[in-house]
mmCIF file of C-alpha atoms and ligand atoms in Angstrom:
data_model
loop_
_atom_site.group_PDB
_atom_site.id
_atom_site.type_symbol
_atom_site.label_atom_id
_atom_site.label_comp_id
_atom_site.label_asym_id
_atom_site.label_seq_id
_atom_site.Cartn_x
_atom_site.Cartn_y
_atom_site.Cartn_z
ATOM 1 C CA MET I 1325 87.431 105.558 124.835
ATOM 2 C CA LYS I 1326 86.368 108.783 122.808
ATOM 3 C CA SER I 1327 87.672 110.574 125.805
ATOM 4 C CA PHE I 1328 90.223 108.483 125.153
ATOM 5 C CA LEU I 1329 90.591 109.159 121.119
ATOM 6 C CA SER I 1330 89.322 112.935 121.851
ATOM 7 C CA LYS I 1331 92.746 113.371 123.573
ATOM 8 C CA ILE I 1332 94.554 111.414 120.967
ATOM 9 C CA SER I 1333 93.258 113.991 118.842
ATOM 10 C CA ALA I 1334 94.059 117.211 121.127
ATOM 11 C CA LEU I 1335 97.257 115.727 121.108
ATOM 12 C CA ALA I 1336 98.083 115.816 117.113
ATOM 13 C CA LEU I 1337 96.282 120.068 117.683
ATOM 14 C CA VAL I 1338 98.512 120.210 120.309
ATOM 15 C CA GLY I 1339 102.194 118.922 118.229
ATOM 16 C CA LEU I 1340 100.527 121.373 115.677
ATOM 17 C CA LEU I 1341 100.559 124.518 117.727
ATOM 18 C CA SER I 1342 104.134 123.502 118.932
ATOM 19 C CA GLY I 1343 105.630 123.850 115.826
ATOM 20 C CA TYR I 1344 105.403 120.980 114.195
ATOM 21 C CA ASN I 1345 104.418 121.977 111.247
ATOM 22 C CA PRO I 1346 104.840 119.066 107.853
ATOM 23 C CA ALA I 1347 104.072 120.851 105.179
ATOM 24 C CA GLN I 1348 105.926 124.759 106.623
ATOM 25 C CA ALA I 1349 109.049 122.220 107.653
ATOM 26 C CA GLN I 1350 109.029 120.181 104.146
ATOM 27 C CA SER I 1351 109.404 123.345 102.273
ATOM 28 C CA HIS I 1352 112.582 123.971 103.165
ATOM 29 C CA TYR I 1353 115.078 120.346 101.859
ATOM 30 C CA LYS I 1354 115.293 121.030 97.435
ATOM 31 C CA THR I 1355 115.700 117.101 95.954
ATOM 32 C CA SER I 1356 118.518 117.705 93.911
ATOM 33 C CA LYS I 1357 117.378 116.901 90.913
ATOM 34 C CA GLY I 1358 120.833 114.122 89.738
ATOM 35 C CA LEU I 1359 120.016 112.226 92.657
ATOM 36 C CA ALA I 1360 116.465 111.818 92.345
ATOM 37 C CA SER I 1361 116.717 110.527 88.227
ATOM 38 C CA VAL I 1362 119.062 108.260 89.375
ATOM 39 C CA LEU I 1363 116.911 106.819 91.971
ATOM 40 C CA LYS I 1364 114.364 107.077 89.591
ATOM 41 C CA SER I 1365 116.622 104.610 87.677
ATOM 42 C CA ASP I 1366 117.155 102.285 90.714
ATOM 43 C CA LEU I 1367 114.071 101.644 90.963
ATOM 44 C CA GLN I 1368 113.760 100.549 87.014
ATOM 45 C CA ASP I 1369 116.906 98.566 88.082
ATOM 46 C CA ALA I 1370 115.146 96.611 91.254
ATOM 47 C CA ASN I 1371 112.292 95.864 89.596
ATOM 48 C CA LYS I 1372 114.528 93.857 87.235
ATOM 49 C CA GLN I 1373 116.684 92.279 90.150
ATOM 50 C CA TYR I 1374 113.038 90.860 91.663
ATOM 51 C CA HIS I 1375 112.003 89.757 88.708
ATOM 52 C CA VAL I 1376 115.380 87.383 88.934
ATOM 53 C CA LEU I 1377 114.906 86.510 92.773
ATOM 54 C CA MET I 1378 111.212 85.652 91.930
ATOM 55 C CA LYS I 1379 112.310 83.333 89.707
ATOM 56 C CA LYS I 1380 115.241 81.249 92.195
ATOM 57 C CA LEU I 1381 112.674 81.373 95.133
ATOM 58 C CA PRO I 1382 111.482 77.482 95.766
ATOM 59 C CA ALA I 1383 107.966 77.877 96.240
ATOM 60 C CA GLY I 1384 106.180 78.152 99.984
ATOM 61 C CA MET I 1385 110.063 79.640 101.019
ATOM 62 C CA PHE I 1386 111.200 83.520 101.878
ATOM 63 C CA PRO I 1387 113.972 85.274 100.464
ATOM 64 C CA ARG I 1388 116.242 85.853 103.970
ATOM 65 C CA ASN I 1389 120.064 86.536 102.092
ATOM 66 C CA TYR I 1390 122.841 85.131 99.189
ATOM 67 C CA TYR I 1391 125.693 84.366 99.163
ATOM 68 C CA ALA I 1392 127.291 84.651 95.576
ATOM 69 C CA ALA I 1393 130.426 82.281 96.395
ATOM 70 C CA ASN I 1394 128.238 78.681 95.994
ATOM 71 C CA ASP I 1395 125.252 81.070 94.145
ATOM 72 C CA SER I 1396 123.222 79.821 97.362
ATOM 73 C CA LEU I 1397 119.726 81.891 97.728
ATOM 74 C CA GLY I 1398 119.198 81.448 101.944
ATOM 75 C CA THR I 1399 115.754 81.479 102.465
ATOM 76 C CA SER I 1400 113.200 80.816 105.659
ATOM 77 C CA GLY I 1401 109.729 80.072 106.279
ATOM 78 C CA SER I 1402 106.892 82.674 107.301
ATOM 79 C CA ASP I 1403 107.428 82.349 110.911
ATOM 80 C CA TRP I 1404 111.570 84.297 110.330
ATOM 81 C CA TRP I 1405 111.720 87.741 111.705
ATOM 82 C CA CYS I 1406 112.191 88.831 108.013
ATOM 83 C CA SER I 1407 109.320 87.072 106.401
ATOM 84 C CA GLY I 1408 107.437 90.829 106.188
ATOM 85 C CA PHE I 1409 109.538 92.194 103.659
ATOM 86 C CA TYR I 1410 110.185 90.025 100.269
ATOM 87 C CA PRO I 1411 106.457 91.289 99.613
ATOM 88 C CA GLY I 1412 106.348 94.230 101.318
ATOM 89 C CA THR I 1413 108.967 95.313 99.025
ATOM 90 C CA LEU I 1414 107.798 93.920 96.107
ATOM 91 C CA LEU I 1415 104.672 96.403 96.612
ATOM 92 C CA TYR I 1416 106.662 99.638 97.582
ATOM 93 C CA LEU I 1417 108.554 98.647 93.393
ATOM 94 C CA TYR I 1418 105.093 97.700 92.472
ATOM 95 C CA GLU I 1419 103.823 101.414 94.058
ATOM 96 C CA GLN I 1420 106.750 103.039 92.053
ATOM 97 C CA THR I 1421 106.923 101.260 89.000
ATOM 98 C CA LYS I 1422 102.875 99.363 88.431
ATOM 99 C CA ASP I 1423 104.241 96.156 87.281
ATOM 100 C CA ALA I 1424 101.565 93.833 87.920
ATOM 101 C CA THR I 1425 103.720 91.210 88.174
ATOM 102 C CA LEU I 1426 105.283 92.482 91.270
ATOM 103 C CA LEU I 1427 101.378 92.679 92.626
ATOM 104 C CA THR I 1428 100.731 89.539 91.854
ATOM 105 C CA GLU I 1429 103.989 87.422 93.040
ATOM 106 C CA ALA I 1430 103.124 89.803 96.676
ATOM 107 C CA ASN I 1431 99.818 88.395 97.235
ATOM 108 C CA ARG I 1432 101.113 84.923 96.877
ATOM 109 C CA MET I 1433 103.621 85.682 99.661
ATOM 110 C CA LEU I 1434 100.441 87.489 101.684
ATOM 111 C CA GLY I 1435 98.702 84.158 101.239
ATOM 112 C CA LEU I 1436 101.491 82.176 102.611
ATOM 113 C CA LEU I 1437 102.445 84.907 105.589
ATOM 114 C CA SER I 1438 98.726 85.013 107.202
ATOM 115 C CA LYS I 1439 98.838 82.405 109.214
ATOM 116 C CA GLU I 1440 101.046 84.463 111.054
ATOM 117 C CA GLN I 1441 98.566 86.781 112.145
ATOM 118 C CA TYR I 1442 98.101 84.466 115.444
ATOM 119 C CA ASN I 1443 102.168 83.667 116.029
ATOM 120 C CA LYS I 1444 102.353 84.487 120.123
ATOM 121 C CA GLY I 1445 106.114 82.710 120.205
ATOM 122 C CA THR I 1446 107.488 85.859 118.366
ATOM 123 C CA HIS I 1447 107.799 90.150 119.027
ATOM 124 C CA ASP I 1448 108.886 90.690 115.857
ATOM 125 C CA LEU I 1449 105.135 90.660 114.255
ATOM 126 C CA GLY I 1450 105.543 94.635 113.173
ATOM 127 C CA PHE I 1451 107.902 93.716 110.847
ATOM 128 C CA MET I 1452 106.317 90.101 108.977
ATOM 129 C CA MET I 1453 102.943 92.179 109.435
ATOM 130 C CA TYR I 1454 102.786 95.674 108.907
ATOM 131 C CA CYS I 1455 105.798 95.604 106.022
ATOM 132 C CA SER I 1456 103.096 93.548 104.453
ATOM 133 C CA PHE I 1457 99.840 93.361 105.100
ATOM 134 C CA GLY I 1458 100.542 97.145 105.790
ATOM 135 C CA ASN I 1459 101.290 98.580 102.950
ATOM 136 C CA ALA I 1460 98.845 95.416 100.605
ATOM 137 C CA ASN I 1461 95.906 97.778 103.271
ATOM 138 C CA ARG I 1462 97.466 101.328 102.240
ATOM 139 C CA LEU I 1463 97.326 100.336 98.406
ATOM 140 C CA HIS I 1464 94.175 97.894 98.045
ATOM 141 C CA PRO I 1465 91.992 98.718 101.706
ATOM 142 C CA SER I 1466 90.418 95.355 102.581
ATOM 143 C CA ALA I 1467 88.165 93.810 105.067
ATOM 144 C CA ASN I 1468 90.310 90.643 105.088
ATOM 145 C CA TYR I 1469 93.565 93.041 105.453
ATOM 146 C CA LYS I 1470 92.377 95.213 108.398
ATOM 147 C CA GLN I 1471 91.564 92.005 110.215
ATOM 148 C CA VAL I 1472 94.837 89.817 109.558
ATOM 149 C CA LEU I 1473 96.399 93.848 111.451
ATOM 150 C CA ILE I 1474 94.086 92.921 114.143
ATOM 151 C CA ASN I 1475 94.811 89.870 114.801
ATOM 152 C CA SER I 1476 98.638 90.500 114.135
ATOM 153 C CA ALA I 1477 98.396 93.188 116.565
ATOM 154 C CA LYS I 1478 96.480 91.699 119.458
ATOM 155 C CA SER I 1479 99.017 88.298 119.346
ATOM 156 C CA LEU I 1480 101.827 91.112 119.992
ATOM 157 C CA SER I 1481 99.949 92.370 122.614
ATOM 158 C CA THR I 1482 99.971 88.780 123.882
ATOM 159 C CA ARG I 1483 103.608 89.277 124.688
ATOM 160 C CA PHE I 1484 103.316 93.189 126.600
ATOM 161 C CA ASP I 1485 103.509 92.228 130.793
ATOM 162 C CA PRO I 1486 102.116 95.406 132.710
ATOM 163 C CA LYS I 1487 104.241 94.025 135.622
ATOM 164 C CA VAL I 1488 107.391 94.971 133.060
ATOM 165 C CA GLY I 1489 105.937 97.410 131.207
ATOM 166 C CA LEU I 1490 106.994 95.787 127.760
ATOM 167 C CA ILE I 1491 106.823 93.510 125.358
ATOM 168 C CA ARG I 1492 109.091 90.555 125.720
ATOM 169 C CA SER I 1493 111.064 90.298 123.074
ATOM 170 C CA TRP I 1494 112.552 86.697 122.775
ATOM 171 C CA ASN I 1495 111.753 83.664 124.880
ATOM 172 C CA SER I 1496 113.935 82.600 127.862
ATOM 173 C CA LYS I 1497 114.787 81.446 130.471
ATOM 174 C CA LYS I 1498 111.326 82.025 133.482
ATOM 175 C CA SER I 1499 114.182 84.444 135.770
ATOM 176 C CA ASP I 1500 114.930 86.470 132.404
ATOM 177 C CA TYR I 1501 112.956 89.127 130.409
ATOM 178 C CA ILE I 1502 114.037 89.348 127.637
ATOM 179 C CA VAL I 1503 113.893 93.507 125.206
ATOM 180 C CA ILE I 1504 116.070 94.457 121.971
ATOM 181 C CA ILE I 1505 116.037 97.745 120.282
ATOM 182 C CA ASP I 1506 115.132 96.619 118.287
ATOM 183 C CA ASN I 1507 111.081 95.977 119.479
ATOM 184 C CA MET I 1508 111.054 99.524 118.797
ATOM 185 C CA MET I 1509 110.415 98.448 115.167
ATOM 186 C CA ASN I 1510 106.854 96.756 116.501
ATOM 187 C CA LEU I 1511 105.171 99.410 117.336
ATOM 188 C CA GLU I 1512 103.662 101.540 114.442
ATOM 189 C CA LEU I 1513 101.565 98.107 114.042
ATOM 190 C CA LEU I 1514 100.193 99.109 117.442
ATOM 191 C CA PHE I 1515 98.868 101.984 116.957
ATOM 192 C CA TRP I 1516 97.524 101.428 113.793
ATOM 193 C CA ALA I 1517 95.315 99.325 115.410
ATOM 194 C CA THR I 1518 93.715 101.935 117.676
ATOM 195 C CA LYS I 1519 93.449 104.267 115.390
ATOM 196 C CA VAL I 1520 91.598 101.713 113.248
ATOM 197 C CA THR I 1521 89.567 99.588 116.841
ATOM 198 C CA GLY I 1522 89.103 102.214 118.953
ATOM 199 C CA ASP I 1523 90.755 100.233 121.097
ATOM 200 C CA SER I 1524 93.484 101.822 122.925
ATOM 201 C CA SER I 1525 95.196 99.144 124.794
ATOM 202 C CA PHE I 1526 96.616 99.206 121.888
ATOM 203 C CA TYR I 1527 98.747 102.127 122.333
ATOM 204 C CA LYS I 1528 98.894 102.416 125.676
ATOM 205 C CA ILE I 1529 101.154 98.755 125.467
ATOM 206 C CA ALA I 1530 102.629 101.175 122.482
ATOM 207 C CA VAL I 1531 103.652 103.786 124.945
ATOM 208 C CA THR I 1532 104.621 101.929 127.899
ATOM 209 C CA HIS I 1533 107.060 99.850 126.035
ATOM 210 C CA ALA I 1534 108.620 103.012 124.225
ATOM 211 C CA ASN I 1535 108.956 105.359 128.029
ATOM 212 C CA ASN I 1536 110.540 102.049 129.496
ATOM 213 C CA THR I 1537 112.787 101.721 126.453
ATOM 214 C CA ILE I 1538 114.046 105.338 126.595
ATOM 215 C CA LYS I 1539 114.488 104.734 130.356
ATOM 216 C CA ASN I 1540 116.417 101.841 130.131
ATOM 217 C CA HIS I 1541 118.200 100.939 127.014
ATOM 218 C CA PHE I 1542 119.853 104.064 126.364
ATOM 219 C CA ARG I 1543 123.116 105.064 127.040
ATOM 220 C CA PRO I 1544 123.694 108.498 128.710
ATOM 221 C CA ASN I 1545 125.130 109.863 124.872
ATOM 222 C CA TYR I 1546 122.189 108.489 123.691
ATOM 223 C CA SER I 1547 123.434 104.820 122.076
ATOM 224 C CA SER I 1548 121.866 102.403 122.946
ATOM 225 C CA TYR I 1549 121.954 99.155 124.128
ATOM 226 C CA HIS I 1550 121.291 96.064 122.015
ATOM 227 C CA VAL I 1551 119.493 94.073 124.893
ATOM 228 C CA VAL I 1552 118.135 94.592 128.145
ATOM 229 C CA ASN I 1553 117.321 91.716 130.876
ATOM 230 C CA TYR I 1554 114.803 93.065 132.595
ATOM 231 C CA ASN I 1555 113.419 90.492 136.165
ATOM 232 C CA PRO I 1556 110.477 89.855 135.358
ATOM 233 C CA GLU I 1557 108.213 90.146 138.378
ATOM 234 C CA THR I 1558 109.624 93.717 139.662
ATOM 235 C CA GLY I 1559 110.710 95.180 135.908
ATOM 236 C CA ALA I 1560 113.560 96.187 137.260
ATOM 237 C CA VAL I 1561 116.665 95.868 134.564
ATOM 238 C CA GLN I 1562 119.225 92.766 135.637
ATOM 239 C CA GLU I 1563 121.493 93.268 132.874
ATOM 240 C CA ARG I 1564 122.850 95.485 129.605
ATOM 241 C CA LYS I 1565 124.309 93.239 127.191
ATOM 242 C CA THR I 1566 124.661 93.108 122.691
ATOM 243 C CA ALA I 1567 123.859 90.250 121.119
ATOM 244 C CA GLN I 1568 124.578 91.173 117.495
ATOM 245 C CA GLY I 1569 126.739 93.761 118.303
ATOM 246 C CA TYR I 1570 130.596 94.059 119.286
ATOM 247 C CA ALA I 1571 130.541 94.590 122.939
ATOM 248 C CA ASN I 1572 127.958 94.185 125.324
ATOM 249 C CA GLU I 1573 128.868 98.865 125.786
ATOM 250 C CA SER I 1574 129.942 99.253 121.910
ATOM 251 C CA ALA I 1575 127.495 100.683 119.266
ATOM 252 C CA TRP I 1576 125.368 98.603 116.799
ATOM 253 C CA ALA I 1577 124.778 100.216 114.079
ATOM 254 C CA ARG I 1578 121.292 98.381 112.758
ATOM 255 C CA GLY I 1579 120.169 98.555 116.708
ATOM 256 C CA GLN I 1580 120.630 102.745 116.765
ATOM 257 C CA ALA I 1581 119.010 102.682 112.784
ATOM 258 C CA TRP I 1582 116.217 100.802 114.727
ATOM 259 C CA GLY I 1583 116.281 103.549 117.856
ATOM 260 C CA LEU I 1584 116.354 106.026 115.291
ATOM 261 C CA TYR I 1585 113.706 105.292 113.213
ATOM 262 C CA GLY I 1586 111.339 103.716 115.843
ATOM 263 C CA TYR I 1587 111.115 106.725 118.356
ATOM 264 C CA THR I 1588 110.411 109.164 114.426
ATOM 265 C CA VAL I 1589 107.797 107.083 114.000
ATOM 266 C CA MET I 1590 106.203 107.253 117.837
ATOM 267 C CA TYR I 1591 106.692 111.581 117.351
ATOM 268 C CA ARG I 1592 104.517 111.102 114.297
ATOM 269 C CA GLU I 1593 102.054 108.713 116.134
ATOM 270 C CA THR I 1594 101.502 111.067 119.325
ATOM 271 C CA LYS I 1595 102.709 113.949 118.712
ATOM 272 C CA ASN I 1596 104.830 113.660 122.113
ATOM 273 C CA LYS I 1597 108.379 116.023 122.021
ATOM 274 C CA LYS I 1598 110.145 113.678 124.263
ATOM 275 C CA TYR I 1599 109.387 111.606 121.629
ATOM 276 C CA LEU I 1600 110.986 114.216 118.736
ATOM 277 C CA GLU I 1601 114.094 114.751 120.618
ATOM 278 C CA GLN I 1602 114.939 111.292 121.333
ATOM 279 C CA ALA I 1603 115.193 110.608 117.806
ATOM 280 C CA GLN I 1604 116.699 113.641 117.412
ATOM 281 C CA HIS I 1605 119.173 112.811 119.646
ATOM 282 C CA ILE I 1606 120.399 109.687 118.120
ATOM 283 C CA ALA I 1607 120.379 111.320 115.021
ATOM 284 C CA ASP I 1608 123.536 113.304 116.483
ATOM 285 C CA PHE I 1609 124.762 110.413 117.716
ATOM 286 C CA ILE I 1610 125.160 108.753 114.330
ATOM 287 C CA LEU I 1611 126.237 111.326 112.606
ATOM 288 C CA ASN I 1612 128.299 113.790 114.655
ATOM 289 C CA ASN I 1613 129.993 110.176 114.730
ATOM 290 C CA PRO I 1614 133.481 110.422 114.087
ATOM 291 C CA ASN I 1615 133.866 106.874 113.263
ATOM 292 C CA LEU I 1616 131.166 107.214 110.488
ATOM 293 C CA PRO I 1617 132.615 106.778 107.538
ATOM 294 C CA LYS I 1618 132.581 109.380 105.089
ATOM 295 C CA ASP I 1619 130.123 107.658 102.398
ATOM 296 C CA LYS I 1620 128.050 108.068 105.461
ATOM 297 C CA VAL I 1621 127.028 103.883 105.576
ATOM 298 C CA PRO I 1622 128.314 102.638 108.978
ATOM 299 C CA TYR I 1623 129.901 100.544 110.249
ATOM 300 C CA TRP I 1624 128.500 97.367 110.589
ATOM 301 C CA ASP I 1625 129.315 98.398 114.598
ATOM 302 C CA PHE I 1626 130.635 102.146 115.471
ATOM 303 C CA ASN I 1627 133.383 100.332 117.767
ATOM 304 C CA ALA I 1628 134.319 97.819 115.698
ATOM 305 C CA PRO I 1629 137.311 97.499 116.512
ATOM 306 C CA ASN I 1630 139.105 97.128 113.051
ATOM 307 C CA ILE I 1631 138.279 100.259 111.887
ATOM 308 C CA PRO I 1632 138.679 101.385 108.729
ATOM 309 C CA ASN I 1633 138.846 97.938 107.966
ATOM 310 C CA ALA I 1634 135.844 96.891 109.473
ATOM 311 C CA TYR I 1635 132.094 95.417 107.618
ATOM 312 C CA ARG I 1636 130.087 98.016 106.518
ATOM 313 C CA ASP I 1637 126.052 97.619 107.052
ATOM 314 C CA ALA I 1638 123.832 98.651 103.858
ATOM 315 C CA SER I 1639 121.122 97.621 106.227
ATOM 316 C CA ALA I 1640 121.732 100.133 108.674
ATOM 317 C CA ALA I 1641 122.378 103.399 106.176
ATOM 318 C CA SER I 1642 119.182 102.204 104.667
ATOM 319 C CA VAL I 1643 117.134 101.894 107.790
ATOM 320 C CA THR I 1644 118.506 105.337 109.078
ATOM 321 C CA ALA I 1645 118.835 106.563 105.662
ATOM 322 C CA SER I 1646 114.079 106.190 105.762
ATOM 323 C CA ALA I 1647 113.743 106.950 109.320
ATOM 324 C CA LEU I 1648 115.917 110.978 108.688
ATOM 325 C CA LEU I 1649 113.252 111.586 105.860
ATOM 326 C CA GLU I 1650 110.354 111.338 108.503
ATOM 327 C CA LEU I 1651 112.511 112.976 111.354
ATOM 328 C CA CYS I 1652 113.557 116.144 109.083
ATOM 329 C CA LYS I 1653 109.834 116.860 108.274
ATOM 330 C CA TYR I 1654 109.236 116.897 112.223
ATOM 331 C CA THR I 1655 112.826 119.316 112.596
ATOM 332 C CA ASN I 1656 113.032 122.665 111.356
ATOM 333 C CA GLY I 1657 115.491 124.692 110.341
ATOM 334 C CA ALA I 1658 119.758 123.780 110.131
ATOM 335 C CA LYS I 1659 119.517 120.405 111.535
ATOM 336 C CA GLY I 1660 116.321 119.156 110.025
ATOM 337 C CA LYS I 1661 118.759 119.934 106.318
ATOM 338 C CA THR I 1662 122.009 117.956 108.479
ATOM 339 C CA TYR I 1663 119.606 115.025 108.598
ATOM 340 C CA PHE I 1664 118.079 115.814 105.242
ATOM 341 C CA THR I 1665 122.042 115.724 103.511
ATOM 342 C CA LEU I 1666 122.146 113.119 105.903
ATOM 343 C CA ALA I 1667 120.150 110.388 104.203
ATOM 344 C CA GLU I 1668 120.996 112.401 100.661
ATOM 345 C CA THR I 1669 124.104 111.123 100.860
ATOM 346 C CA MET I 1670 123.406 107.983 102.611
ATOM 347 C CA LEU I 1671 121.052 106.885 98.819
ATOM 348 C CA ARG I 1672 123.855 108.621 96.719
ATOM 349 C CA SER I 1673 125.901 106.127 98.244
ATOM 350 C CA LEU I 1674 124.084 103.458 98.747
ATOM 351 C CA SER I 1675 123.409 103.863 94.611
ATOM 352 C CA SER I 1676 126.664 103.392 93.620
ATOM 353 C CA ASP I 1677 127.884 99.786 92.044
ATOM 354 C CA THR I 1678 130.150 99.365 94.975
ATOM 355 C CA TYR I 1679 126.341 98.713 96.698
ATOM 356 C CA LYS I 1680 124.124 98.656 94.518
ATOM 357 C CA ALA I 1681 123.797 95.514 92.853
ATOM 358 C CA ALA I 1682 124.055 95.239 88.668
ATOM 359 C CA ILE I 1683 121.242 93.465 87.599
ATOM 360 C CA GLY I 1684 121.248 89.916 87.305
ATOM 361 C CA THR I 1685 123.747 89.108 90.946
ATOM 362 C CA ASN I 1686 123.647 89.128 93.913
ATOM 363 C CA GLY I 1687 120.950 86.715 93.956
ATOM 364 C CA GLY I 1688 118.307 89.707 92.365
ATOM 365 C CA PHE I 1689 118.453 91.574 95.730
ATOM 366 C CA ILE I 1690 119.296 95.199 95.139
ATOM 367 C CA LEU I 1691 121.955 96.101 97.755
ATOM 368 C CA LYS I 1692 125.400 94.158 98.464
ATOM 369 C CA HIS I 1693 126.812 94.427 102.045
ATOM 370 C CA SER I 1694 125.007 93.898 105.103
ATOM 371 C CA VAL I 1695 126.276 92.099 108.310
ATOM 372 C CA GLY I 1696 123.244 90.504 109.606
ATOM 373 C CA HIS I 1697 124.251 89.081 112.661
ATOM 374 C CA LEU I 1698 128.856 88.535 113.022
ATOM 375 C CA PRO I 1699 129.378 87.753 116.227
ATOM 376 C CA ALA I 1700 127.912 84.119 115.394
ATOM 377 C CA LYS I 1701 129.170 84.753 112.124
ATOM 378 C CA SER I 1702 126.090 84.365 110.459
ATOM 379 C CA GLU I 1703 124.882 86.423 107.021
ATOM 380 C CA VAL I 1704 128.651 88.486 107.272
ATOM 381 C CA ASP I 1705 128.889 90.767 104.327
ATOM 382 C CA VAL I 1706 125.566 90.287 102.141
ATOM 383 C CA PRO I 1707 122.762 91.034 100.627
ATOM 384 C CA LEU I 1708 119.362 91.453 103.086
ATOM 385 C CA THR I 1709 116.029 91.684 102.984
ATOM 386 C CA TYR I 1710 115.304 94.510 105.071
ATOM 387 C CA ALA I 1711 118.160 96.367 103.492
ATOM 388 C CA ASP I 1712 116.120 96.549 100.108
ATOM 389 C CA TYR I 1713 112.956 97.256 101.668
ATOM 390 C CA TYR I 1714 113.815 100.368 103.860
ATOM 391 C CA TYR I 1715 116.004 101.646 101.003
ATOM 392 C CA VAL I 1716 112.896 100.798 98.202
ATOM 393 C CA GLU I 1717 110.943 103.205 101.633
ATOM 394 C CA ALA I 1718 113.746 106.176 101.339
ATOM 395 C CA ILE I 1719 113.966 105.993 97.172
ATOM 396 C CA LYS I 1720 110.502 106.861 97.875
ATOM 397 C CA ARG I 1721 110.386 109.055 100.784
ATOM 398 C CA TYR I 1722 113.096 111.369 99.456
ATOM 399 C CA LEU I 1723 110.786 111.815 96.423
ATOM 400 C CA GLN I 1724 107.933 112.851 97.436
ATOM 401 C CA THR I 1725 109.942 115.630 99.186
ATOM 402 C CA LYS I 1726 108.643 117.823 97.418
HETATM 403 N N1 LIG U 2361 117.798 91.693 115.254
HETATM 404 C C1 LIG U 2361 117.390 92.242 114.252
HETATM 405 C C2 LIG U 2361 118.323 92.509 113.314
HETATM 406 O O1 LIG U 2361 118.845 91.573 113.336
HETATM 407 O O2 LIG U 2361 118.338 94.146 113.131
#
């Protein structure tokens, strides 16, 4: 164990020596005073919106989406993959506005969510528990939060099969082993668990999963498939396809965003350049895509058939902007500046009236116009809880850029 941990420290050192210098890289980017002031005022508006949402939320439920036509707030139980985003957003907002009501509401939701630490039926525990309890523990470290997160990492790890070398995403029939690109987002919890417990098994699972995902989930142009189905006995790829995208060979916008964010975290946590390059390749696919619109809020799928009339996905923009604001710190020179500028354009667009809801509207959600699952005709062009979470995270990252 000791040697494993010193290996991690050595890797961090190698990262530093090989040109990764966040302090130096970050100083290349100057935030725009105009945009920073808009975003600060957006945080105040978001705070007010979450008071609206809070009042609409039935006891014991988690917010999920909103349908304006019949003023209907969609909710879920704590076991839905999105349950961590509302408490996580409340905590990000509390951190920046110091509104104690939001902290009280976040704590109420953490109480409802806590039992999911033992949920072994989902791969989404990173989303559910790290976005919520991870932020709670970051702001107010406690033995209880730590234990919840460690138990969550243990539950998530039970879904890793060494024969396949990946965490199982969706439960399926016995002859299938389904992994989706979204799963890259659940690995940050595992890195945290190794740092806190000293148990390297979490770290190794994350790295093995990420390596096999690089190998099997990406096309030569670095766009990713949504779903890969493996043979559960041999780990061979049986099928590559989509579920939430337009077509098996299309680039579903949020999937690209999950991959970008996931490999940026992989680099942060390992300092392995291979992950940095993967994240940069994904970023370049997004930013050079001829179907990325001028305001840089992606269509729900980069290959949607009815572009330019296809729905936009604000959630894809939020996740991408937040990831780019971290990736640019690890990327020196013009390329890093390009990532920073793209994130700025996304934030500028999201904070415009086109995407940002007027206070009191939109069911209390901050952003309009996301797409959940278009092929299933579910959550199309609605506010979604994760669009808000990554938007507020991106604002925080932008305002913290020195
Ligand atoms: N499956 C998670 C998502 O919709 O991005």
